Amino acid sequence: MIYTLAALITVLGFAWLALAMEEHWRQVHSSPLPSIGARRLMRILGALALLASLLLCLRVDYASMAVLVWVMYLVSSALLMALMLAWRPRLLSIAWPVRGS
Amino acid sequence: MFANFRLSMSWVHTWFGLLFGFVLMICFFFGTLSVFDREIDRWAIPETRFDAQPMPSFDAVLQPVFAKLKPHPVDMAATAERVIGELPHPDTMPMTSLYAYTTHRDPVLRIGAEFAIPNQLKDPADDHLHVHGWGTVDPRSGAMLPEDRLKIGSEWFYPMHYSLNWNWNYLGILIVGLTGFMMLVALVTGVVVHRKIFREFFTFRPWKRAQRSTLDLHNMTGVLALPFHFFFAFTGLVIFASYYYFPMSTTMLKPLHDQHEIIEAQQTGLAHEPAGVAAPMASVDAMVLEAKRRWAARDMAGEVGYLYINHLGDKNGYVSIFRAGSDQVALVGQGVHFEAATGRVIREDPAPSAVASVNEFLTGLHLQHFRHWLLRWLYVVGGLMGCVCIATGFVFFVEKRKQQHAKTGSQGSRIVDAVAVATVTGIVIAAVAMLVANRLLPADMVGKGEWEKNVFWVVWMLAFIHAAIRSGPVAKAQLNPAWREQCWLLVMLAIAAVVLNAVTTGDHLIKTVFIDSYWPVAGVDLSLLATAFIAFVAARRLARHQHASDQAPNVESKRASHADLQPATLKTSF
């Protein structure tokens, strides 16, 4: 259960990190780019989400095991992100529904 | 030689990556299958389709089994060549040590023993003066399984990934070791070559032309799974380093190593040599209970993974009981050692040193004896990303050069493409064909396992020959139809394997998933169906691609001439 939550948060974290990038924002939204401040906020939120997923993993397992699961979560979530941006970019607008600045 | 550092790294990455990539693909693909080796075993040997069992009672179940265990004919023959004079009859050789091994995923128990022989060795430096016997036991009844049932997962796919099943002078292991090292080189040079790691972190553009989208996929699967690739190449090397790659303890430093063994035996109290005085054996079950009690007292209750008895029937005999460390990453034994004659505890392994803990962690990370299904599947994702990364490396190599080669009449990209087909679709076909053969050949056939191995090699060889014969169009800068044809073959074989499993064993998916859930077999079947689906999609796309390039050959040649104008820019943009 907590692992599922951690997985979702990792995906969300990567979605924010991706949306903070100009190229990927354009893939997801047709609206103009968000402000520098908004992009910085996305980066911070993304980093915090990845940290949060690490903490969640650490709650369920030994530290050594939890770190491995977390690293593999990062790998698979980033892969999922890249594939979504390639084939279903619009879905990612859920992560940041605000339409530009 | 090169204009700049990046170009020289690019050269190393391209050529060493290509040369070792073919071996690396085998390591990665079969390594990925090895994550579920015990499950593939159960698929291949339907008699073992029951639940994983703990180590059975030694006194009640195993002792009678070991009493019947004999030296193995294969090892008899191998030993006969190394000793002076005739070996005695196998029934008369006394058993000197024995082991039993299981994991939390094993329904069956692996056992083995060493038998003493009176002969002298031909080579005095060789100190292997015994014959081995081994077998597989049904732990519920103590019945021995027939010897020639090949455990396809753990005895074929698993060793394939670290030894290529080429055991002559450890050649396969050494090649894989060199390949693992070259993989680390490929990772470092790849990072240097790929300038925009963070800017193109999530970038995959399947709609761009083949060369671009292949490079995207190569970069993406390489970069995203970089920690995974690095750790698996590195830990793989660590595991084999001391024994195979730097075999000091068996070569240069052998006297020192032997001396150390004796001193260590004195320190630990686990006798190095038998006393020569016969002694009975106390209850091993009682020792197991005591070992479990001690583990529980250290807050790590667990089952026995490995049981070893040395100097059987001798006053110096001892029983070592190791824990199946399935609850943590580090591969630990936490052994408790007993005097065989009395059952007295001789020694409890102390906590490992810092260096040993790191080693145990790295080894455990790679060998994954832990109980964690989520992490197991995440490893499969990482392994498959590695396969995609290597495969796209081959395809990119060919895509980048084939126009040029078509102009100059070079056969280079054609050869690379044919080998790439054999190492990408070819190995999957060989593996699945082996499963099909496993279900088609009768269970009681003599030497069934050997036939399965033959099917594997022959099918793989045929896949290569097919790819080579069909590779003509590559020399004309077109697609090799072998890619598509082998995808179709894979679709048929994978579905056939699932159907044959259902027909020959009655374990169809509706039963193994819904009625009487049995995930090890259902998992293999579902993975086969997923393979069939992916191969189907790939075959369809390749057909469309072929159709498009047949329709517009002019566009291709225009592109080619355009590319020729700027070879320098192309090279730097790689």
PDB file of N, CA, C and O in Angstrom, chain B residues 52 95 162 182 218 301 346 356 412 436 541 555:
ATOM      1  N   ALA B  52       6.911 -23.715  -2.600  1.00  0.00           N
ATOM      2  CA  ALA B  52       8.273 -23.717  -2.085  1.00  0.00           C
ATOM      3  C   ALA B  52       8.270 -24.341  -0.690  1.00  0.00           C
ATOM      4  O   ALA B  52       7.345 -24.128   0.096  1.00  0.00           O
ATOM      5  N   MET B  95      31.396 -41.595   2.224  1.00  0.00           N
ATOM      6  CA  MET B  95      30.999 -40.190   2.107  1.00  0.00           C
ATOM      7  C   MET B  95      31.715 -39.395   3.192  1.00  0.00           C
ATOM      8  O   MET B  95      31.694 -39.785   4.359  1.00  0.00           O
ATOM      9  N   TYR B 162      26.384 -15.731 -16.998  1.00  0.00           N
ATOM     10  CA  TYR B 162      27.726 -15.413 -16.490  1.00  0.00           C
ATOM     11  C   TYR B 162      28.819 -16.285 -17.096  1.00  0.00           C
ATOM     12  O   TYR B 162      29.995 -16.008 -16.918  1.00  0.00           O
ATOM     13  N   MET B 182      34.172  -3.996 -19.910  1.00  0.00           N
ATOM     14  CA  MET B 182      33.949  -3.118 -21.051  1.00  0.00           C
ATOM     15  C   MET B 182      32.615  -2.388 -20.941  1.00  0.00           C
ATOM     16  O   MET B 182      32.452  -1.293 -21.467  1.00  0.00           O
ATOM     17  N   HIS B 218      18.264   4.691 -27.246  1.00  0.00           N
ATOM     18  CA  HIS B 218      19.547   4.218 -26.721  1.00  0.00           C
ATOM     19  C   HIS B 218      19.992   5.101 -25.553  1.00  0.00           C
ATOM     20  O   HIS B 218      20.330   4.608 -24.482  1.00  0.00           O
ATOM     21  N   ALA B 301      14.855 -14.015  12.974  1.00  0.00           N
ATOM     22  CA  ALA B 301      14.344 -15.375  12.843  1.00  0.00           C
ATOM     23  C   ALA B 301      14.343 -15.747  11.369  1.00  0.00           C
ATOM     24  O   ALA B 301      14.156 -14.899  10.509  1.00  0.00           O
ATOM     25  N   ILE B 346      30.065 -25.088  18.540  1.00  0.00           N
ATOM     26  CA  ILE B 346      31.494 -24.769  18.504  1.00  0.00           C
ATOM     27  C   ILE B 346      31.671 -23.266  18.338  1.00  0.00           C
ATOM     28  O   ILE B 346      32.519 -22.652  18.955  1.00  0.00           O
ATOM     29  N   ALA B 356      33.708  -6.803   4.732  1.00  0.00           N
ATOM     30  CA  ALA B 356      32.883  -7.973   4.439  1.00  0.00           C
ATOM     31  C   ALA B 356      31.414  -7.576   4.290  1.00  0.00           C
ATOM     32  O   ALA B 356      30.704  -8.112   3.439  1.00  0.00           O
ATOM     33  N   GLY B 412      29.981  -3.939 -44.349  1.00  0.00           N
ATOM     34  CA  GLY B 412      30.109  -3.808 -42.889  1.00  0.00           C
ATOM     35  C   GLY B 412      28.791  -3.779 -42.156  1.00  0.00           C
ATOM     36  O   GLY B 412      28.546  -4.583 -41.250  1.00  0.00           O
ATOM     37  N   VAL B 436       9.538 -24.756 -25.834  1.00  0.00           N
ATOM     38  CA  VAL B 436       8.642 -25.545 -26.690  1.00  0.00           C
ATOM     39  C   VAL B 436       9.141 -26.992 -26.751  1.00  0.00           C
ATOM     40  O   VAL B 436       8.367 -27.942 -26.588  1.00  0.00           O
ATOM     41  N   ARG B 541       4.909  -3.035 -37.195  1.00  0.00           N
ATOM     42  CA  ARG B 541       5.567  -1.750 -37.442  1.00  0.00           C
ATOM     43  C   ARG B 541       6.671  -1.886 -38.474  1.00  0.00           C
ATOM     44  O   ARG B 541       6.848  -1.023 -39.329  1.00  0.00           O
ATOM     45  N   VAL B 555      13.143   9.326 -51.656  1.00  0.00           N
ATOM     46  CA  VAL B 555      13.339  10.148 -50.472  1.00  0.00           C
ATOM     47  C   VAL B 555      14.552   9.649 -49.705  1.00  0.00           C
ATOM     48  O   VAL B 555      15.416  10.421 -49.284  1.00  0.00           O
TER      49      VAL B 555
END
